[in-house]
mmCIF file of C-alpha atoms in Angstrom:
data_model
loop_
_atom_site.group_PDB
_atom_site.id
_atom_site.type_symbol
_atom_site.label_atom_id
_atom_site.label_comp_id
_atom_site.label_asym_id
_atom_site.label_seq_id
_atom_site.Cartn_x
_atom_site.Cartn_y
_atom_site.Cartn_z
ATOM 1 C CA MET A 1 -4.632 6.740 -4.106
ATOM 2 C CA LYS A 2 -1.373 6.458 -6.076
ATOM 3 C CA ALA A 3 -0.548 3.522 -8.225
ATOM 4 C CA MET A 4 2.393 2.736 -10.829
ATOM 5 C CA ILE A 5 1.913 0.698 -13.866
ATOM 6 C CA LEU A 6 5.086 -1.216 -14.876
ATOM 7 C CA ALA A 7 5.157 -1.153 -18.831
ATOM 8 C CA ALA A 8 8.763 -0.408 -19.830
ATOM 9 C CA GLY A 9 9.240 -4.083 -21.137
ATOM 10 C CA ARG A 10 10.284 -5.042 -24.586
ATOM 11 C CA GLY A 11 7.694 -7.614 -25.224
ATOM 12 C CA THR A 12 10.053 -10.123 -26.802
ATOM 13 C CA ARG A 13 7.818 -12.917 -26.150
ATOM 14 C CA LEU A 14 5.099 -11.161 -28.422
ATOM 15 C CA GLY A 15 7.196 -11.967 -31.283
ATOM 16 C CA PRO A 16 6.944 -9.942 -34.575
ATOM 17 C CA LEU A 17 3.984 -8.067 -32.870
ATOM 18 C CA GLY A 18 6.168 -6.459 -30.155
ATOM 19 C CA ARG A 19 8.806 -4.962 -32.624
ATOM 20 C CA HIS A 20 6.534 -2.178 -33.833
ATOM 21 C CA THR A 21 3.797 -2.225 -30.780
ATOM 22 C CA PRO A 22 5.036 -1.675 -27.081
ATOM 23 C CA LYS A 23 3.723 -4.483 -25.047
ATOM 24 C CA ALA A 24 1.598 -1.951 -23.033
ATOM 25 C CA LEU A 25 -0.471 -1.250 -26.317
ATOM 26 C CA VAL A 26 -1.266 -4.944 -27.466
ATOM 27 C CA GLU A 27 -4.732 -5.496 -27.396
ATOM 28 C CA ILE A 28 -6.789 -8.022 -25.798
ATOM 29 C CA GLN A 29 -10.709 -8.163 -26.903
ATOM 30 C CA GLY A 30 -10.106 -4.963 -28.674
ATOM 31 C CA ILE A 31 -8.496 -3.334 -25.426
ATOM 32 C CA PRO A 32 -5.068 -2.070 -25.297
ATOM 33 C CA LEU A 33 -3.433 -3.739 -22.112
ATOM 34 C CA LEU A 34 -2.820 -0.464 -20.581
ATOM 35 C CA ALA A 35 -6.037 0.980 -20.928
ATOM 36 C CA GLY A 36 -7.626 -2.147 -19.352
ATOM 37 C CA VAL A 37 -5.299 -1.649 -16.290
ATOM 38 C CA ILE A 38 -5.913 2.142 -16.058
ATOM 39 C CA SER A 39 -9.690 1.297 -15.937
ATOM 40 C CA ARG A 40 -8.983 -1.469 -13.356
ATOM 41 C CA LEU A 41 -7.259 1.051 -11.073
ATOM 42 C CA ALA A 42 -9.641 4.104 -11.530
ATOM 43 C CA GLN A 43 -12.704 2.081 -10.789
ATOM 44 C CA GLN A 44 -11.092 0.894 -7.534
ATOM 45 C CA GLY A 45 -10.122 4.358 -6.351
ATOM 46 C CA PHE A 46 -6.518 4.963 -7.758
ATOM 47 C CA ARG A 47 -6.696 8.280 -9.164
ATOM 48 C CA GLU A 48 -2.987 9.218 -9.311
ATOM 49 C CA ILE A 49 -1.158 7.057 -11.482
ATOM 50 C CA ILE A 50 2.430 6.934 -13.125
ATOM 51 C CA VAL A 51 3.486 4.790 -16.087
ATOM 52 C CA ASN A 52 7.188 3.629 -16.902
ATOM 53 C CA THR A 53 8.369 3.399 -20.307
ATOM 54 C CA HIS A 54 11.276 2.416 -22.311
ATOM 55 C CA HIS A 55 10.519 0.328 -25.543
ATOM 56 C CA LEU A 56 8.681 2.687 -28.053
ATOM 57 C CA ALA A 57 8.186 4.804 -25.255
ATOM 58 C CA ASP A 58 6.778 7.783 -27.495
ATOM 59 C CA GLN A 59 3.767 5.582 -28.392
ATOM 60 C CA VAL A 60 2.810 5.007 -24.879
ATOM 61 C CA ALA A 61 3.200 8.687 -23.806
ATOM 62 C CA GLU A 62 1.076 9.564 -26.822
ATOM 63 C CA PHE A 63 -1.545 7.106 -26.132
ATOM 64 C CA LEU A 64 -1.851 8.083 -22.497
ATOM 65 C CA THR A 65 -2.464 12.038 -23.737
ATOM 66 C CA ARG A 66 -5.235 10.827 -26.115
ATOM 67 C CA TYR A 67 -6.515 8.447 -23.063
ATOM 68 C CA ARG A 68 -6.904 11.743 -20.840
ATOM 69 C CA ARG A 69 -8.503 13.785 -23.811
ATOM 70 C CA SER A 70 -11.154 11.281 -24.561
ATOM 71 C CA HIS A 71 -12.106 10.087 -21.029
ATOM 72 C CA ARG A 72 -11.921 13.867 -19.882
ATOM 73 C CA LEU A 73 -11.587 12.486 -16.364
ATOM 74 C CA ALA A 74 -11.398 15.111 -13.447
ATOM 75 C CA GLY A 75 -9.174 14.266 -10.766
ATOM 76 C CA LEU A 76 -7.141 11.444 -12.718
ATOM 77 C CA THR A 77 -3.515 12.395 -13.190
ATOM 78 C CA LEU A 78 -1.585 9.946 -15.687
ATOM 79 C CA ALA A 79 2.498 10.713 -15.455
ATOM 80 C CA VAL A 80 5.040 9.130 -17.226
ATOM 81 C CA SER A 81 8.512 7.788 -15.999
ATOM 82 C CA ARG A 82 11.065 7.504 -18.959
ATOM 83 C CA GLU A 83 13.718 5.004 -18.798
ATOM 84 C CA GLU A 84 16.727 5.529 -21.208
ATOM 85 C CA ASN A 85 18.048 2.185 -19.989
ATOM 86 C CA LEU A 86 15.882 -0.676 -18.776
ATOM 87 C CA LEU A 87 16.116 -0.594 -14.773
ATOM 88 C CA ASP A 88 13.910 -3.565 -14.517
ATOM 89 C CA THR A 89 11.075 -3.841 -12.016
ATOM 90 C CA GLY A 90 12.593 -2.478 -9.130
ATOM 91 C CA GLY A 91 14.866 0.003 -10.631
ATOM 92 C CA GLY A 92 11.703 1.403 -12.452
ATOM 93 C CA VAL A 93 9.979 1.809 -9.362
ATOM 94 C CA GLN A 94 12.983 3.518 -7.481
ATOM 95 C CA ARG A 95 13.444 5.809 -10.296
ATOM 96 C CA ALA A 96 9.703 6.751 -9.879
ATOM 97 C CA ARG A 97 10.208 7.605 -6.129
ATOM 98 C CA TRP A 98 9.598 11.167 -6.494
ATOM 99 C CA PHE A 99 6.023 10.536 -7.554
ATOM 100 C CA PHE A 100 5.166 9.041 -4.003
ATOM 101 C CA ASP A 101 6.599 11.856 -2.217
ATOM 102 C CA ASP A 102 3.543 11.919 0.270
ATOM 103 C CA GLY A 103 4.844 8.867 2.172
ATOM 104 C CA GLU A 104 1.540 6.964 1.698
ATOM 105 C CA PRO A 105 1.404 3.270 0.372
ATOM 106 C CA PHE A 106 1.115 2.804 -3.177
ATOM 107 C CA LEU A 107 0.171 0.002 -5.720
ATOM 108 C CA VAL A 108 2.482 -1.384 -8.311
ATOM 109 C CA TYR A 109 0.826 -3.414 -11.217
ATOM 110 C CA ASN A 110 2.342 -5.082 -14.005
ATOM 111 C CA VAL A 111 0.709 -4.198 -17.507
ATOM 112 C CA ASP A 112 0.719 -7.720 -18.896
ATOM 113 C CA VAL A 113 -1.322 -9.069 -16.156
ATOM 114 C CA LEU A 114 -5.057 -9.470 -16.149
ATOM 115 C CA SER A 115 -6.906 -10.066 -12.981
ATOM 116 C CA ASP A 116 -9.976 -9.579 -11.134
ATOM 117 C CA LEU A 117 -8.362 -9.463 -7.756
ATOM 118 C CA HIS A 118 -10.043 -6.955 -5.563
ATOM 119 C CA LEU A 119 -7.316 -3.960 -5.206
ATOM 120 C CA GLY A 120 -8.939 -2.422 -2.272
ATOM 121 C CA ARG A 121 -8.683 -5.586 -0.231
ATOM 122 C CA LEU A 122 -5.061 -5.718 -1.106
ATOM 123 C CA LEU A 123 -4.459 -2.355 -0.252
ATOM 124 C CA GLN A 124 -6.371 -2.854 3.175
ATOM 125 C CA ALA A 125 -4.433 -5.881 4.043
ATOM 126 C CA HIS A 126 -1.208 -3.763 3.712
ATOM 127 C CA LEU A 127 -2.468 -0.982 5.888
ATOM 128 C CA ASP A 128 -3.909 -3.260 8.628
ATOM 129 C CA SER A 129 -0.357 -4.947 8.992
ATOM 130 C CA ASP A 130 3.150 -3.881 9.737
ATOM 131 C CA ALA A 131 4.443 -4.770 6.188
ATOM 132 C CA LEU A 132 6.685 -2.491 3.901
ATOM 133 C CA ALA A 133 5.344 -4.409 1.097
ATOM 134 C CA THR A 134 2.276 -6.885 0.752
ATOM 135 C CA LEU A 135 2.395 -9.118 -2.352
ATOM 136 C CA ALA A 136 -0.936 -10.641 -4.164
ATOM 137 C CA VAL A 137 -0.079 -14.214 -4.472
ATOM 138 C CA HIS A 138 -1.845 -17.632 -5.117
ATOM 139 C CA GLN A 139 -1.673 -21.112 -5.537
ATOM 140 C CA ARG A 140 -0.932 -22.178 -9.122
ATOM 141 C CA LYS A 141 1.693 -23.584 -11.400
ATOM 142 C CA SER A 142 4.677 -21.707 -11.963
ATOM 143 C CA SER A 143 8.342 -22.343 -12.395
ATOM 144 C CA ARG A 144 9.262 -19.652 -10.020
ATOM 145 C CA ARG A 145 7.815 -19.167 -6.429
ATOM 146 C CA LEU A 146 8.107 -16.935 -3.361
ATOM 147 C CA LEU A 147 8.528 -19.046 -0.037
ATOM 148 C CA PHE A 148 6.573 -17.648 2.821
ATOM 149 C CA ASP A 149 6.314 -18.925 6.629
ATOM 150 C CA SER A 150 3.375 -19.477 8.643
ATOM 151 C CA ARG A 151 3.068 -15.976 9.595
ATOM 152 C CA GLY A 152 2.782 -15.017 5.878
ATOM 153 C CA SER A 153 6.293 -13.355 5.790
ATOM 154 C CA LEU A 154 8.552 -13.650 2.820
ATOM 155 C CA CYS A 155 11.494 -15.896 3.530
ATOM 156 C CA GLY A 156 12.940 -16.912 0.149
ATOM 157 C CA TRP A 157 12.593 -17.620 -3.754
ATOM 158 C CA GLN A 158 13.028 -20.703 -5.607
ATOM 159 C CA SER A 159 13.068 -21.683 -9.382
ATOM 160 C CA LEU A 160 11.609 -25.037 -10.253
ATOM 161 C CA ALA A 161 13.413 -24.813 -13.510
ATOM 162 C CA THR A 162 16.851 -24.493 -12.371
ATOM 163 C CA GLY A 163 16.755 -25.736 -8.974
ATOM 164 C CA GLN A 164 18.128 -22.499 -7.378
ATOM 165 C CA GLU A 165 16.958 -21.492 -4.154
ATOM 166 C CA ARG A 166 17.636 -18.075 -2.239
ATOM 167 C CA MET A 167 16.736 -17.824 1.387
ATOM 168 C CA ALA A 168 16.444 -14.217 2.928
ATOM 169 C CA ARG A 169 15.491 -15.205 6.497
ATOM 170 C CA SER A 170 14.994 -18.242 8.582
ATOM 171 C CA PRO A 171 11.181 -19.177 8.680
ATOM 172 C CA ASP A 172 8.773 -19.292 11.417
ATOM 173 C CA GLY A 173 7.335 -22.851 11.000
ATOM 174 C CA PRO A 174 6.872 -24.350 7.747
ATOM 175 C CA LEU A 175 7.385 -22.725 4.168
ATOM 176 C CA THR A 176 4.461 -22.397 1.874
ATOM 177 C CA PRO A 177 5.445 -21.854 -1.803
ATOM 178 C CA LEU A 178 3.254 -19.492 -3.644
ATOM 179 C CA SER A 179 3.074 -17.819 -7.109
ATOM 180 C CA PHE A 180 3.515 -14.063 -7.253
ATOM 181 C CA MET A 181 0.719 -12.185 -9.268
ATOM 182 C CA GLY A 182 2.680 -8.947 -10.305
ATOM 183 C CA ILE A 183 0.316 -6.970 -8.241
ATOM 184 C CA GLN A 184 1.602 -5.479 -4.523
ATOM 185 C CA VAL A 185 1.572 -2.578 -2.249
ATOM 186 C CA ILE A 186 4.736 -0.917 -1.199
ATOM 187 C CA SER A 187 5.255 1.564 1.529
ATOM 188 C CA PRO A 188 8.039 4.160 0.393
ATOM 189 C CA ALA A 189 10.020 3.396 3.330
ATOM 190 C CA LEU A 190 10.889 0.048 1.766
ATOM 191 C CA LEU A 191 12.569 1.759 -1.311
ATOM 192 C CA ASP A 192 14.546 4.238 1.074
ATOM 193 C CA SER A 193 15.866 0.867 2.716
ATOM 194 C CA LEU A 194 17.205 -0.726 -0.614
ATOM 195 C CA THR A 195 21.124 -0.700 -1.272
ATOM 196 C CA LEU A 196 20.520 -2.185 -4.559
ATOM 197 C CA SER A 197 21.816 -0.467 -7.973
ATOM 198 C CA PRO A 198 19.714 -0.714 -11.138
ATOM 199 C CA PRO A 199 18.779 -2.835 -13.002
ATOM 200 C CA PHE A 200 17.266 -5.091 -10.268
ATOM 201 C CA SER A 201 13.945 -6.835 -9.958
ATOM 202 C CA LEU A 202 11.329 -6.127 -7.236
ATOM 203 C CA VAL A 203 11.850 -9.663 -6.034
ATOM 204 C CA ASP A 204 15.462 -8.884 -5.452
ATOM 205 C CA ALA A 205 14.290 -5.853 -3.270
ATOM 206 C CA TYR A 206 11.839 -7.853 -1.489
ATOM 207 C CA LEU A 207 14.456 -10.638 -0.606
ATOM 208 C CA GLN A 208 16.847 -7.718 0.349
ATOM 209 C CA ALA A 209 14.249 -6.207 2.669
ATOM 210 C CA ALA A 210 13.370 -9.562 4.334
ATOM 211 C CA SER A 211 17.068 -10.325 4.957
ATOM 212 C CA GLN A 212 17.349 -6.800 6.728
ATOM 213 C CA GLY A 213 14.512 -8.176 8.896
ATOM 214 C CA LEU A 214 11.847 -5.635 7.226
ATOM 215 C CA PRO A 215 8.225 -7.107 6.861
ATOM 216 C CA VAL A 216 7.219 -8.263 3.515
ATOM 217 C CA ARG A 217 3.937 -9.963 3.745
ATOM 218 C CA ALA A 218 1.851 -12.329 1.350
ATOM 219 C CA HIS A 219 -1.874 -11.440 0.694
ATOM 220 C CA ARG A 220 -3.266 -14.685 -0.676
ATOM 221 C CA ALA A 221 -5.748 -14.493 -3.203
ATOM 222 C CA ASP A 222 -6.449 -18.030 -4.232
ATOM 223 C CA GLU A 223 -9.943 -17.013 -5.570
ATOM 224 C CA ALA A 224 -8.982 -14.318 -8.141
ATOM 225 C CA ARG A 225 -8.617 -15.110 -11.723
ATOM 226 C CA TRP A 226 -5.286 -14.213 -13.225
ATOM 227 C CA ALA A 227 -3.335 -14.255 -16.686
ATOM 228 C CA ASP A 228 -0.013 -13.509 -17.671
ATOM 229 C CA LEU A 229 -0.442 -11.675 -21.199
ATOM 230 C CA GLY A 230 3.091 -11.723 -22.168
ATOM 231 C CA SER A 231 2.897 -13.897 -25.013
ATOM 232 C CA LEU A 232 0.649 -14.479 -28.195
ATOM 233 C CA GLU A 233 -0.559 -17.940 -26.899
ATOM 234 C CA ARG A 234 -1.286 -16.404 -23.274
ATOM 235 C CA LEU A 235 -3.309 -13.439 -24.700
ATOM 236 C CA LYS A 236 -5.583 -15.994 -26.686
ATOM 237 C CA GLN A 237 -5.819 -18.099 -23.515
ATOM 238 C CA ALA A 238 -6.691 -15.230 -21.386
ATOM 239 C CA GLY A 239 -9.376 -14.153 -23.931
ATOM 240 C CA GLU A 240 -11.193 -17.669 -22.925
ATOM 241 C CA LEU A 241 -10.714 -17.320 -19.205
ATOM 242 C CA PHE A 242 -12.458 -14.080 -18.515
ATOM 243 C CA ASP A 243 -16.469 -13.729 -19.429
ATOM 244 C CA PRO A 244 -17.579 -10.873 -21.658
ATOM 245 C CA ALA A 245 -18.769 -8.929 -18.514
ATOM 246 C CA PHE A 246 -15.193 -8.538 -17.099
ATOM 247 C CA PHE A 247 -14.114 -7.242 -20.659
ATOM 248 C CA ALA A 248 -17.086 -5.045 -21.033
ATOM 249 C CA SER A 249 -15.898 -3.417 -17.653
ATOM 250 C CA LEU A 250 -12.658 -2.452 -19.008
ATOM 251 C CA ARG A 251 -14.155 -0.797 -22.090
ATOM 252 C CA LYS A 252 -16.425 1.010 -19.973
ATOM 253 C CA GLY A 253 -13.159 2.988 -18.432
ATOM 254 C CA PRO A 254 -12.739 4.778 -15.320
#
């Protein structure tokens, strides 16, 4: 199974730490974020992984080379998609379209997300539906939320901070606002349907697909622990949210 790790961000919320260290290599409990995500993916059956890079890209590429050598994992592919200019999440996935040439659905995971979400269940939910994208979502406090109807279909997006709301399609029944977890499964056909030009976000891509009548579905995972690791404060909080056994599993590697 194939996956993509989104790791091209500048890490501006990390302050001075992000100037000399790419966000993907910032550590939590002594584990580089990128290493932790690779461990999670590989442990759950994803063996072909591509990582996009931009800020301090050489450091990320060198880390992946060392990681391959140290783990000596047969059957694990680690590829790099370099971005000279930041393409945002959607543009980054679009650029790496060549990696997913077998036409099979693939997982996309933000490098600054820490979660014990069961990735196999997310993938199976996608395979069992007609969706072109299945988004892991849950109920949590967030300034930005996706809007799903009674069938779990994406209908829109809202920002509580600005009051902005974007509707892509008419809902079937009442709307439920849910927070995106930064983890999703995408069928390549969704990328082929897009008319957006980079930079654009994955949320933009999903809203365009929904406006075209293409199915984008929710996979609700309220039971999963989740943390955004994009700032120093949140890195500290995440270290307290997850137990030692969870971090031990990440150190174990694939």
